[in-house]
Amino acid sequence: MIIGTAVLSGCASADTSSGDEATRANREPPAAAGGSYSATDVCAYLKGEIPALKEIGSPVGRHANLAGKLATFFEAHGKPENGAVLDAATKAECPAVRTEVLTLIEVDSFSSF
């Protein structure tokens, strides 16, 4: 869908101003490939959005709401390379939360979001 594609398009540029990547990797939480956000952070964010999503009366409305909020989240935390990367991260870190969110917006994966 176009809404989700806009959220997940692009990739945060790497920060090269704070030392080499090996040093940065040792002091930062694990990030999904292609982005600087941690899977733990995105899972916590998605879990926190579930109650609000449930209050929205239609899957299309939930989808639009989540797309806008995820865009804001990823602007602040770094964007995954694409939906497949977000799928892999959430499958590994929070499969139940991932399944519930995707069910609420009636898509099979973040790749199709």
PDB file of N, CA and C in Angstrom, residues 3-9 12 36-37 41-42 45-46 49 63-80 86 113:
ATOM      1  N   ILE A   3       0.538   4.131   1.543  1.00  0.00           N
ATOM      2  CA  ILE A   3       0.767   4.771   2.841  1.00  0.00           C
ATOM      3  C   ILE A   3       1.971   4.149   3.528  1.00  0.00           C
ATOM      4  N   GLY A   4       1.974   2.842   3.661  1.00  0.00           N
ATOM      5  CA  GLY A   4       3.072   2.155   4.326  1.00  0.00           C
ATOM      6  C   GLY A   4       4.376   2.258   3.569  1.00  0.00           C
ATOM      7  N   THR A   5       4.310   2.236   2.254  1.00  0.00           N
ATOM      8  CA  THR A   5       5.509   2.339   1.442  1.00  0.00           C
ATOM      9  C   THR A   5       6.221   3.650   1.706  1.00  0.00           C
ATOM     10  N   ALA A   6       5.462   4.730   1.867  1.00  0.00           N
ATOM     11  CA  ALA A   6       6.069   6.020   2.151  1.00  0.00           C
ATOM     12  C   ALA A   6       6.774   6.002   3.495  1.00  0.00           C
ATOM     13  N   VAL A   7       6.208   5.298   4.454  1.00  0.00           N
ATOM     14  CA  VAL A   7       6.810   5.216   5.778  1.00  0.00           C
ATOM     15  C   VAL A   7       8.136   4.483   5.727  1.00  0.00           C
ATOM     16  N   LEU A   8       8.174   3.379   4.982  1.00  0.00           N
ATOM     17  CA  LEU A   8       9.342   2.522   5.003  1.00  0.00           C
ATOM     18  C   LEU A   8      10.342   2.806   3.898  1.00  0.00           C
ATOM     19  N   SER A   9      10.043   3.761   3.016  1.00  0.00           N
ATOM     20  CA  SER A   9      10.989   4.044   1.943  1.00  0.00           C
ATOM     21  C   SER A   9      12.181   4.802   2.486  1.00  0.00           C
ATOM     22  N   ALA A  12      17.889   5.596   6.865  1.00  0.00           N
ATOM     23  CA  ALA A  12      18.602   6.644   7.589  1.00  0.00           C
ATOM     24  C   ALA A  12      20.073   6.595   7.201  1.00  0.00           C
ATOM     25  N   SER A  36      18.932   2.422  12.014  1.00  0.00           N
ATOM     26  CA  SER A  36      19.622   2.600  13.287  1.00  0.00           C
ATOM     27  C   SER A  36      18.717   2.358  14.484  1.00  0.00           C
ATOM     28  N   TYR A  37      17.441   2.079  14.263  1.00  0.00           N
ATOM     29  CA  TYR A  37      16.533   1.829  15.370  1.00  0.00           C
ATOM     30  C   TYR A  37      16.787   0.445  15.953  1.00  0.00           C
ATOM     31  N   ASP A  41      13.050  -1.232  20.625  1.00  0.00           N
ATOM     32  CA  ASP A  41      12.329   0.044  20.638  1.00  0.00           C
ATOM     33  C   ASP A  41      11.094   0.013  19.750  1.00  0.00           C
ATOM     34  N   VAL A  42      11.236  -0.529  18.537  1.00  0.00           N
ATOM     35  CA  VAL A  42      10.087  -0.559  17.641  1.00  0.00           C
ATOM     36  C   VAL A  42       9.013  -1.493  18.183  1.00  0.00           C
ATOM     37  N   TYR A  45       7.215   0.308  20.909  1.00  0.00           N
ATOM     38  CA  TYR A  45       6.362   1.323  20.300  1.00  0.00           C
ATOM     39  C   TYR A  45       5.093   0.684  19.740  1.00  0.00           C
ATOM     40  N   LEU A  46       5.251  -0.377  18.977  1.00  0.00           N
ATOM     41  CA  LEU A  46       4.087  -1.052  18.383  1.00  0.00           C
ATOM     42  C   LEU A  46       3.145  -1.576  19.462  1.00  0.00           C
ATOM     43  N   GLU A  49       0.989   1.082  20.770  1.00  0.00           N
ATOM     44  CA  GLU A  49      -0.003   1.583  19.817  1.00  0.00           C
ATOM     45  C   GLU A  49      -1.234   0.679  19.705  1.00  0.00           C
ATOM     46  N   HIS A  63      -4.793   1.420   9.583  1.00  0.00           N
ATOM     47  CA  HIS A  63      -3.626   1.401   8.700  1.00  0.00           C
ATOM     48  C   HIS A  63      -3.070   2.823   8.514  1.00  0.00           C
ATOM     49  N   ALA A  64      -3.950   3.751   8.196  1.00  0.00           N
ATOM     50  CA  ALA A  64      -3.530   5.145   7.990  1.00  0.00           C
ATOM     51  C   ALA A  64      -2.945   5.733   9.267  1.00  0.00           C
ATOM     52  N   ASN A  65      -3.596   5.469  10.387  1.00  0.00           N
ATOM     53  CA  ASN A  65      -3.123   5.981  11.672  1.00  0.00           C
ATOM     54  C   ASN A  65      -1.731   5.453  11.981  1.00  0.00           C
ATOM     55  N   LEU A  66      -1.551   4.137  11.829  1.00  0.00           N
ATOM     56  CA  LEU A  66      -0.260   3.538  12.140  1.00  0.00           C
ATOM     57  C   LEU A  66       0.821   4.030  11.179  1.00  0.00           C
ATOM     58  N   ALA A  67       0.481   4.192   9.917  1.00  0.00           N
ATOM     59  CA  ALA A  67       1.463   4.677   8.941  1.00  0.00           C
ATOM     60  C   ALA A  67       1.994   6.047   9.340  1.00  0.00           C
ATOM     61  N   GLY A  68       1.102   6.930   9.725  1.00  0.00           N
ATOM     62  CA  GLY A  68       1.533   8.266  10.143  1.00  0.00           C
ATOM     63  C   GLY A  68       2.377   8.240  11.398  1.00  0.00           C
ATOM     64  N   LYS A  69       1.964   7.445  12.355  1.00  0.00           N
ATOM     65  CA  LYS A  69       2.715   7.380  13.610  1.00  0.00           C
ATOM     66  C   LYS A  69       4.064   6.696  13.426  1.00  0.00           C
ATOM     67  N   LEU A  70       4.110   5.647  12.591  1.00  0.00           N
ATOM     68  CA  LEU A  70       5.396   4.997  12.336  1.00  0.00           C
ATOM     69  C   LEU A  70       6.348   5.923  11.592  1.00  0.00           C
ATOM     70  N   ALA A  71       5.815   6.742  10.703  1.00  0.00           N
ATOM     71  CA  ALA A  71       6.658   7.703   9.997  1.00  0.00           C
ATOM     72  C   ALA A  71       7.356   8.615  10.999  1.00  0.00           C
ATOM     73  N   THR A  72       6.608   9.094  11.977  1.00  0.00           N
ATOM     74  CA  THR A  72       7.172   9.952  13.015  1.00  0.00           C
ATOM     75  C   THR A  72       8.199   9.190  13.854  1.00  0.00           C
ATOM     76  N   PHE A  73       7.864   7.960  14.241  1.00  0.00           N
ATOM     77  CA  PHE A  73       8.781   7.126  15.024  1.00  0.00           C
ATOM     78  C   PHE A  73      10.090   6.918  14.273  1.00  0.00           C
ATOM     79  N   PHE A  74       9.993   6.518  13.005  1.00  0.00           N
ATOM     80  CA  PHE A  74      11.206   6.227  12.245  1.00  0.00           C
ATOM     81  C   PHE A  74      12.014   7.476  11.930  1.00  0.00           C
ATOM     82  N   GLU A  75      11.382   8.613  11.817  1.00  0.00           N
ATOM     83  CA  GLU A  75      12.129   9.861  11.623  1.00  0.00           C
ATOM     84  C   GLU A  75      13.023  10.121  12.832  1.00  0.00           C
ATOM     85  N   ALA A  76      12.543   9.788  13.998  1.00  0.00           N
ATOM     86  CA  ALA A  76      13.304  10.026  15.223  1.00  0.00           C
ATOM     87  C   ALA A  76      14.283   8.903  15.559  1.00  0.00           C
ATOM     88  N   HIS A  77      14.012   7.682  15.086  1.00  0.00           N
ATOM     89  CA  HIS A  77      14.798   6.526  15.508  1.00  0.00           C
ATOM     90  C   HIS A  77      15.591   5.854  14.398  1.00  0.00           C
ATOM     91  N   GLY A  78      15.471   6.321  13.178  1.00  0.00           N
ATOM     92  CA  GLY A  78      16.129   5.667  12.042  1.00  0.00           C
ATOM     93  C   GLY A  78      15.156   4.736  11.348  1.00  0.00           C
ATOM     94  N   LYS A  79      15.231   4.689  10.024  1.00  0.00           N
ATOM     95  CA  LYS A  79      14.285   3.924   9.224  1.00  0.00           C
ATOM     96  C   LYS A  79      14.862   2.571   8.840  1.00  0.00           C
ATOM     97  N   PRO A  80      14.011   1.550   8.830  1.00  0.00           N
ATOM     98  CA  PRO A  80      14.473   0.272   8.274  1.00  0.00           C
ATOM     99  C   PRO A  80      14.624   0.434   6.766  1.00  0.00           C
ATOM    100  N   LEU A  86      11.934  -4.753   8.504  1.00  0.00           N
ATOM    101  CA  LEU A  86      11.088  -4.565   9.680  1.00  0.00           C
ATOM    102  C   LEU A  86      10.396  -5.875  10.049  1.00  0.00           C
ATOM    103  N   PHE A 113       2.739  -3.542   3.799  1.00  0.00           N
ATOM    104  CA  PHE A 113       2.201  -2.369   4.485  1.00  0.00           C
ATOM    105  C   PHE A 113       2.563  -1.174   3.667  1.00  0.00           C
TER     106      PHE A 113
END
